[in-house]
PDB file of C-alpha atoms in Angstrom:
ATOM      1  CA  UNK Q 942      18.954   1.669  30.936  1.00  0.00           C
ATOM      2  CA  UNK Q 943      15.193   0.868  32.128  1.00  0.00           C
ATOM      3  CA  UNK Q 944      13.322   4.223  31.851  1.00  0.00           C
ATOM      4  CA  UNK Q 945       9.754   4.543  33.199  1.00  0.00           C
ATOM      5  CA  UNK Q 946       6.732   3.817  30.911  1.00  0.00           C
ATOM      6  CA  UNK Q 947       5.942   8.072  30.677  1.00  0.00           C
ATOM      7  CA  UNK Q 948       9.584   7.882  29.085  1.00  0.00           C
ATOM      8  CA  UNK Q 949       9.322   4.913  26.648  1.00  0.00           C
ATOM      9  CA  UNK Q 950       6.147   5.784  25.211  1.00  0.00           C
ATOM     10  CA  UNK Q 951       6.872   9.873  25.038  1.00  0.00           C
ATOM     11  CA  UNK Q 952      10.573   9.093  23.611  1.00  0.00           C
ATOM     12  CA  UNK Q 953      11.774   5.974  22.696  1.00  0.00           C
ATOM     13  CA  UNK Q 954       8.925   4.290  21.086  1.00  0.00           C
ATOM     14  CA  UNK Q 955       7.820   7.113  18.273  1.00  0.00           C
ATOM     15  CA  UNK Q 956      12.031   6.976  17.462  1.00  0.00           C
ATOM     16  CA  UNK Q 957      12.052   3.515  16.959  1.00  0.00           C
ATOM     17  CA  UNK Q 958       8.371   2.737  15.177  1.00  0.00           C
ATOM     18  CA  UNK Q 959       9.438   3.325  11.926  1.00  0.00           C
ATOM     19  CA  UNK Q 960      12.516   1.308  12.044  1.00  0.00           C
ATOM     20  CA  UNK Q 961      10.087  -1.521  13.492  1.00  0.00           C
ATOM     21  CA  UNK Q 962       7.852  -0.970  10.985  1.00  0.00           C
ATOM     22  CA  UNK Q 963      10.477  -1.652   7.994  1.00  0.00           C
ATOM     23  CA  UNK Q 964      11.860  -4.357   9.903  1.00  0.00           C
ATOM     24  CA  UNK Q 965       8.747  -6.018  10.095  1.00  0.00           C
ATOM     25  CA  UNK Q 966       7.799  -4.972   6.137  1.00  0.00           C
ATOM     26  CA  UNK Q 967      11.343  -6.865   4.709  1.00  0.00           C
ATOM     27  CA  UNK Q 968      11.338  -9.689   7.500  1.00  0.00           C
ATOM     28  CA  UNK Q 969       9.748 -12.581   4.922  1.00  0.00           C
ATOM     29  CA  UNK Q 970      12.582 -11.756   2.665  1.00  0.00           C
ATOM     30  CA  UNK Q 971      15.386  -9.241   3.636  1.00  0.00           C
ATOM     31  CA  UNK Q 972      17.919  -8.960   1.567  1.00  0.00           C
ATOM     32  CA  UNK Q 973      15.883  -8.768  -1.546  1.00  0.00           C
ATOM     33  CA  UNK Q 974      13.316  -6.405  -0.427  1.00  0.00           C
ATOM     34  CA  UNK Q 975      15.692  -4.012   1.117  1.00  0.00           C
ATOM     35  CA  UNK Q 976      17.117  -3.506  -2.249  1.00  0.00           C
ATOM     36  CA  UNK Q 977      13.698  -2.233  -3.886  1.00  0.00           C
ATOM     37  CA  UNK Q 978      11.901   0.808  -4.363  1.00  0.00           C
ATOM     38  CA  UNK Q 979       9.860   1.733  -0.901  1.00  0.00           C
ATOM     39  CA  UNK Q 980       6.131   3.017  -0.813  1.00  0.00           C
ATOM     40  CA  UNK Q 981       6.510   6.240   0.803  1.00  0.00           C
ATOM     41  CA  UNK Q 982       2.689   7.423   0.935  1.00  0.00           C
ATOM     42  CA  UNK Q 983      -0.321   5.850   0.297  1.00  0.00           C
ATOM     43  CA  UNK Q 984      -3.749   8.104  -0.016  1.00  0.00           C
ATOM     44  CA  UNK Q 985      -7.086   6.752  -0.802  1.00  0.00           C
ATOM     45  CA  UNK Q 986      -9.936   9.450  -1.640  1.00  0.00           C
ATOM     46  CA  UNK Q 987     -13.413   9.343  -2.343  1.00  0.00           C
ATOM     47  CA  UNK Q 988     -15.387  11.106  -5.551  1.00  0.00           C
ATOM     48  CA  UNK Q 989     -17.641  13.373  -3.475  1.00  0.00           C
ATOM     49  CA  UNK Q 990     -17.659  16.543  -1.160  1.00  0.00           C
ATOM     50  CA  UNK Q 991     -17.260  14.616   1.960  1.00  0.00           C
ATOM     51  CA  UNK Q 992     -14.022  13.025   1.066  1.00  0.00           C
ATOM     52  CA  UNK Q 993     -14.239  11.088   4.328  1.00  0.00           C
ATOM     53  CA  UNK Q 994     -17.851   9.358   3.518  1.00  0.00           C
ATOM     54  CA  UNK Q 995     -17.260   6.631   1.024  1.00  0.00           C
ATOM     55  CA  UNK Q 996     -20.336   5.850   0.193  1.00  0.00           C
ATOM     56  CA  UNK Q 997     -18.763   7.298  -3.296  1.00  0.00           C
ATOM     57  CA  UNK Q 998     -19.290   4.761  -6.335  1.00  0.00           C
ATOM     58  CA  UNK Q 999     -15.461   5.586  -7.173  1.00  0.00           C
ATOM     59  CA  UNK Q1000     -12.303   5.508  -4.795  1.00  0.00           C
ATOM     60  CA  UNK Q1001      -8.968   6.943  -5.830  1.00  0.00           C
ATOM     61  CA  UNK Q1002      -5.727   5.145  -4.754  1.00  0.00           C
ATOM     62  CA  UNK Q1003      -2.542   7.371  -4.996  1.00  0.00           C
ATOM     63  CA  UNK Q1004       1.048   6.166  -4.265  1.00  0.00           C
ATOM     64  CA  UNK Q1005       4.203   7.562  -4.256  1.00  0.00           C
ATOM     65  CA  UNK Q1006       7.092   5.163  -4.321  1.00  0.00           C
ATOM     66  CA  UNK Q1007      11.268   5.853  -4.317  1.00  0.00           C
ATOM     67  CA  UNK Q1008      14.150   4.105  -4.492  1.00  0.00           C
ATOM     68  CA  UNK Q1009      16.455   6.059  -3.009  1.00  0.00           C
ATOM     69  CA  UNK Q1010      14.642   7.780   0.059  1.00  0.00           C
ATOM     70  CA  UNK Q1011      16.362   5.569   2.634  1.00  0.00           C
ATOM     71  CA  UNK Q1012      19.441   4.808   1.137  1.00  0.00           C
ATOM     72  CA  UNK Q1013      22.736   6.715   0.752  1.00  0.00           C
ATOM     73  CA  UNK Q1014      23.612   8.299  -3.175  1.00  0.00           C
ATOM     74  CA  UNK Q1015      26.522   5.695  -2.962  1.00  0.00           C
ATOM     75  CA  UNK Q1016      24.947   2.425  -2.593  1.00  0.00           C
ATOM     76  CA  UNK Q1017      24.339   0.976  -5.909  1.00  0.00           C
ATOM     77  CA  UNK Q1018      20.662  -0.694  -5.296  1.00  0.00           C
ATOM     78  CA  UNK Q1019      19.205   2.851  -4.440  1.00  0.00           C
ATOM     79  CA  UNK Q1020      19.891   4.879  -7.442  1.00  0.00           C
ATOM     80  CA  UNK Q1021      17.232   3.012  -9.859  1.00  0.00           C
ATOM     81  CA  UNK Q1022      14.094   4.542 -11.141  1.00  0.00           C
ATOM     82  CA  UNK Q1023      10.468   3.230  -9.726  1.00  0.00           C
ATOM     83  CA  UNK Q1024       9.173   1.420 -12.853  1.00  0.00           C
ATOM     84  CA  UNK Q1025       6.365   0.177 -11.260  1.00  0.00           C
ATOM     85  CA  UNK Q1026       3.356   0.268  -8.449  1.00  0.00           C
ATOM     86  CA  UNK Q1027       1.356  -2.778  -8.164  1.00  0.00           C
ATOM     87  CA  UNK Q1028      -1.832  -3.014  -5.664  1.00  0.00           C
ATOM     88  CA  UNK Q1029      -3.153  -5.913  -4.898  1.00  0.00           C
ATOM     89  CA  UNK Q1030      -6.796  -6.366  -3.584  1.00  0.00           C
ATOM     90  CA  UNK Q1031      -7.388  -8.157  -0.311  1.00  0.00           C
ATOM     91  CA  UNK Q1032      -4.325 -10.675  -1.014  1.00  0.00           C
ATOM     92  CA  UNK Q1033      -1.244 -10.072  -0.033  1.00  0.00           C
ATOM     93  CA  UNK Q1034       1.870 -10.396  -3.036  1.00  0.00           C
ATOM     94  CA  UNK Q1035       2.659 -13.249  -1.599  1.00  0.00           C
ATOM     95  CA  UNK Q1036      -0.164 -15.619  -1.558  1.00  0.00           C
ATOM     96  CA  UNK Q1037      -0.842 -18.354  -3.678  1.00  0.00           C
ATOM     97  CA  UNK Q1038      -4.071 -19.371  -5.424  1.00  0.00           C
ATOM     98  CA  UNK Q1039      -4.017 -23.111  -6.688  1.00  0.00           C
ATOM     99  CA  UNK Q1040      -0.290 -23.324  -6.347  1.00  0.00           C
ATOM    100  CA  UNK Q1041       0.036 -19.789  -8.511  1.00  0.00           C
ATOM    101  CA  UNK Q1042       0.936 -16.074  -7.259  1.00  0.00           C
ATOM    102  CA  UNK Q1043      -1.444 -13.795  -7.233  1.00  0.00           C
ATOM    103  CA  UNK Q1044      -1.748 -10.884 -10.115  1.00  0.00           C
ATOM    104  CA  UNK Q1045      -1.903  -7.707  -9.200  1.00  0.00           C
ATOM    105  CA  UNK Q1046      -3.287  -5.352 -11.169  1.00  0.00           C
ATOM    106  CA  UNK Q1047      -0.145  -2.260 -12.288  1.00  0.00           C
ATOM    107  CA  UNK Q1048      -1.044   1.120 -11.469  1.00  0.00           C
ATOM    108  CA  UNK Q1049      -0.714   2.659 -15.320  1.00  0.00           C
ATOM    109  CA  UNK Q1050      -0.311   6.711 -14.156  1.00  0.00           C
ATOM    110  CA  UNK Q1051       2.609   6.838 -13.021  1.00  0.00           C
ATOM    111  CA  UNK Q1052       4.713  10.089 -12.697  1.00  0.00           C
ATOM    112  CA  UNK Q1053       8.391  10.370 -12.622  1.00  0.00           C
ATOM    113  CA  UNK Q1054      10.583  12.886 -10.878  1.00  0.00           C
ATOM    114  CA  UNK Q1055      13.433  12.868  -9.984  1.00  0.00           C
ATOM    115  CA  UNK Q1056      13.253  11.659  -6.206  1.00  0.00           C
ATOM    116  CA  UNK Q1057      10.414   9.809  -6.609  1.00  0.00           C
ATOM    117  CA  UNK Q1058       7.409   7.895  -8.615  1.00  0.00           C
ATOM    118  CA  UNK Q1059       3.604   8.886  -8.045  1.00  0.00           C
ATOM    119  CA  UNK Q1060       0.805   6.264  -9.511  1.00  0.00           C
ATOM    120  CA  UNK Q1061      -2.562   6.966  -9.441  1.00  0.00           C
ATOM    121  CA  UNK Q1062      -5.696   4.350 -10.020  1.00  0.00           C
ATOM    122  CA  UNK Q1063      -9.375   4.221  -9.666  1.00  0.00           C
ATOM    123  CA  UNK Q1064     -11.831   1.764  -8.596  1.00  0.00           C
ATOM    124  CA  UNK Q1065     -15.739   1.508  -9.042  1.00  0.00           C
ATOM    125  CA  UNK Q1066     -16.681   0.639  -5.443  1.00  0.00           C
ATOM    126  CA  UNK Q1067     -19.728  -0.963  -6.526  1.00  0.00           C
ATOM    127  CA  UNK Q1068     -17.511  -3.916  -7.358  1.00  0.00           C
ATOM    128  CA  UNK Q1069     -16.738  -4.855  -3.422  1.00  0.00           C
ATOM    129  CA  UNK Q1070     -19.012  -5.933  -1.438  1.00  0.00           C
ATOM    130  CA  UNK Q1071     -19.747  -4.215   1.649  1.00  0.00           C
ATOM    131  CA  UNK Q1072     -16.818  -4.422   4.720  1.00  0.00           C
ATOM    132  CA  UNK Q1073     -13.264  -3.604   5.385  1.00  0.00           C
ATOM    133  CA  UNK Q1074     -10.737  -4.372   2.047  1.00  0.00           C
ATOM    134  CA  UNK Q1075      -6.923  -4.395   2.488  1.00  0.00           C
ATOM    135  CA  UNK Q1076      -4.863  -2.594  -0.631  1.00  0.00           C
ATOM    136  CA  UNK Q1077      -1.318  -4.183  -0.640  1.00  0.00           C
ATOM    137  CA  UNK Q1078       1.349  -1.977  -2.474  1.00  0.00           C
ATOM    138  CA  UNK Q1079       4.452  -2.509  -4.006  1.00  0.00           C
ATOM    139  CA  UNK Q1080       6.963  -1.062  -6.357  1.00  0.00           C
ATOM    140  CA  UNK Q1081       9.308  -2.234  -8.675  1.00  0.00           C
ATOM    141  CA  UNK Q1082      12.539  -0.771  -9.695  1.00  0.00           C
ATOM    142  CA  UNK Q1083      14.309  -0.663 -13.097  1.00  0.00           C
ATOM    143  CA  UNK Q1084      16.850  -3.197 -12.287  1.00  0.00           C
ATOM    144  CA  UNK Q1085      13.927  -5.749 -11.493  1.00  0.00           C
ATOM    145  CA  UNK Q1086      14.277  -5.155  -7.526  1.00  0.00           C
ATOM    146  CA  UNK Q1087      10.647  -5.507  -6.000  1.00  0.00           C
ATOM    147  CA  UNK Q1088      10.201  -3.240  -2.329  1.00  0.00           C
ATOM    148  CA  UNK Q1089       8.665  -4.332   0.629  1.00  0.00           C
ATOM    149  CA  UNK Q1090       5.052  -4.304   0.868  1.00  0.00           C
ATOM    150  CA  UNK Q1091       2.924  -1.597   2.461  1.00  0.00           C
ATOM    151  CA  UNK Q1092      -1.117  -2.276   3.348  1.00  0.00           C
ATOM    152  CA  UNK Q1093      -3.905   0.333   4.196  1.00  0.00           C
ATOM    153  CA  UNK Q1094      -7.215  -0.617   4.203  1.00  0.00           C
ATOM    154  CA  UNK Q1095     -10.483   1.126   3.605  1.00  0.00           C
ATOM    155  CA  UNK Q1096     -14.016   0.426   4.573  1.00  0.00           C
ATOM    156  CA  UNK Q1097     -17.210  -0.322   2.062  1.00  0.00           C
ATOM    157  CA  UNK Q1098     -20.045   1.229   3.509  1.00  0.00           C
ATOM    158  CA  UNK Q1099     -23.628  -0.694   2.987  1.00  0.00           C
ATOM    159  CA  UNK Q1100     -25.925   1.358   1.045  1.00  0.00           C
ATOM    160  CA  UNK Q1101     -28.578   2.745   2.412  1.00  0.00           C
ATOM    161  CA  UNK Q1102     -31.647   0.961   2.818  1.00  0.00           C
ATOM    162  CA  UNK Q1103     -33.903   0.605  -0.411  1.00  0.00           C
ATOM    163  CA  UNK Q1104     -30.903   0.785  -2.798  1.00  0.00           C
ATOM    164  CA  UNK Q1105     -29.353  -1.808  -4.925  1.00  0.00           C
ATOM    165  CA  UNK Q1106     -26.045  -3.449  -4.091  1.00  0.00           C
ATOM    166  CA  UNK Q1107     -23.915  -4.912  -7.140  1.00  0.00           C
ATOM    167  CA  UNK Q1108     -23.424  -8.487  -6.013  1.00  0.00           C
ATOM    168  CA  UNK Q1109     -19.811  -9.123  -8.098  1.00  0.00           C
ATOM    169  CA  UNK Q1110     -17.018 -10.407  -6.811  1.00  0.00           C
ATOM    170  CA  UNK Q1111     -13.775  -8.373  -5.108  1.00  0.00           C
ATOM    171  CA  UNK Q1112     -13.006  -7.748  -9.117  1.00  0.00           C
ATOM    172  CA  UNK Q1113     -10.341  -5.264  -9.929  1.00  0.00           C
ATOM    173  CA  UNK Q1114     -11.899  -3.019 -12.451  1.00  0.00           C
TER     174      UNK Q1114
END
């Protein structure tokens, strides 16, 4: 049953990292998450020619979301349409502030197909101060199910010396 460490890490462990992942995604509340729309792919881009610099005033977020990816055609919960893709910035959906949940801000583009839901928004970066941000995801089904939540982050760069730096808040714009 024990196989050397060569063995895990070349075999076992890529099989299993996804199902560890969702595990770990659904683990605050299981049985409700598992029945909502998942957040298949998450890109963030940059409005410039070096679309890995983002010292870009504007970053694009782009999600695509289903419902019925990981679940069979027969099981009731997974046939719904993706409704919604909220992101939240640096707070996770859960948190509280004063006692109340946090509002995310719905991403309005959103495309549907018939396998899955693509949402698009845009930020003006000038709005976060300089440092690492966290983007929490989730979708929403039509039947009211929310999905587990996915996070990427992305990093504000300083500007360069001599340049202003908008002092605002992490505002959603």
């Amino acid at each position: 049953f024990y196989q050397n460490c060569r063995e895990f890490k070349r075999a076992i462990l890529p099989d299993n990292i996804p199902a560890l992942t969702y595990a770990a995604k659904v683990s605050r509340m299981p049985f409700r998450y598992s029945k909502g729309p998942d957040i298949l792919q998450v890109e963030v881009s940059y409005d410039n020619n070096n679309n890995n610099n983002n010292t870009s005033s504007v970053m694009t977020v782009h999600a695509v979301a289903s419902d019925s990816q990981w679940a069979s055609a027969s099981h009731a919960s997974s046939q719904q349409v993706v409704v919604s893709i909220r992101i939240f910035i640096d707070q996770h959906p859960d948190d509280r502030i004063d006692g109340r949940p946090v509002q995310g801000q719905t991403m309005s583009d959103i495309r549907l197909n018939e396998t899955a839901s693509e949402a698009t928004i845009r930020y003006n970066l000038e709005l976060f101060h300089p440092g690492r941000h966290t983007l929490y995801l989730q979708a929403r089904d039509s039947v009211g199910y929310e999905g587990p939540v996915t996070a990427v982050w992305f990093e504000r760069m300083a500007l360069p010396e001599g340049e202003n730096d908008n002092d605002n808040d992490n505002d959603e714009s």
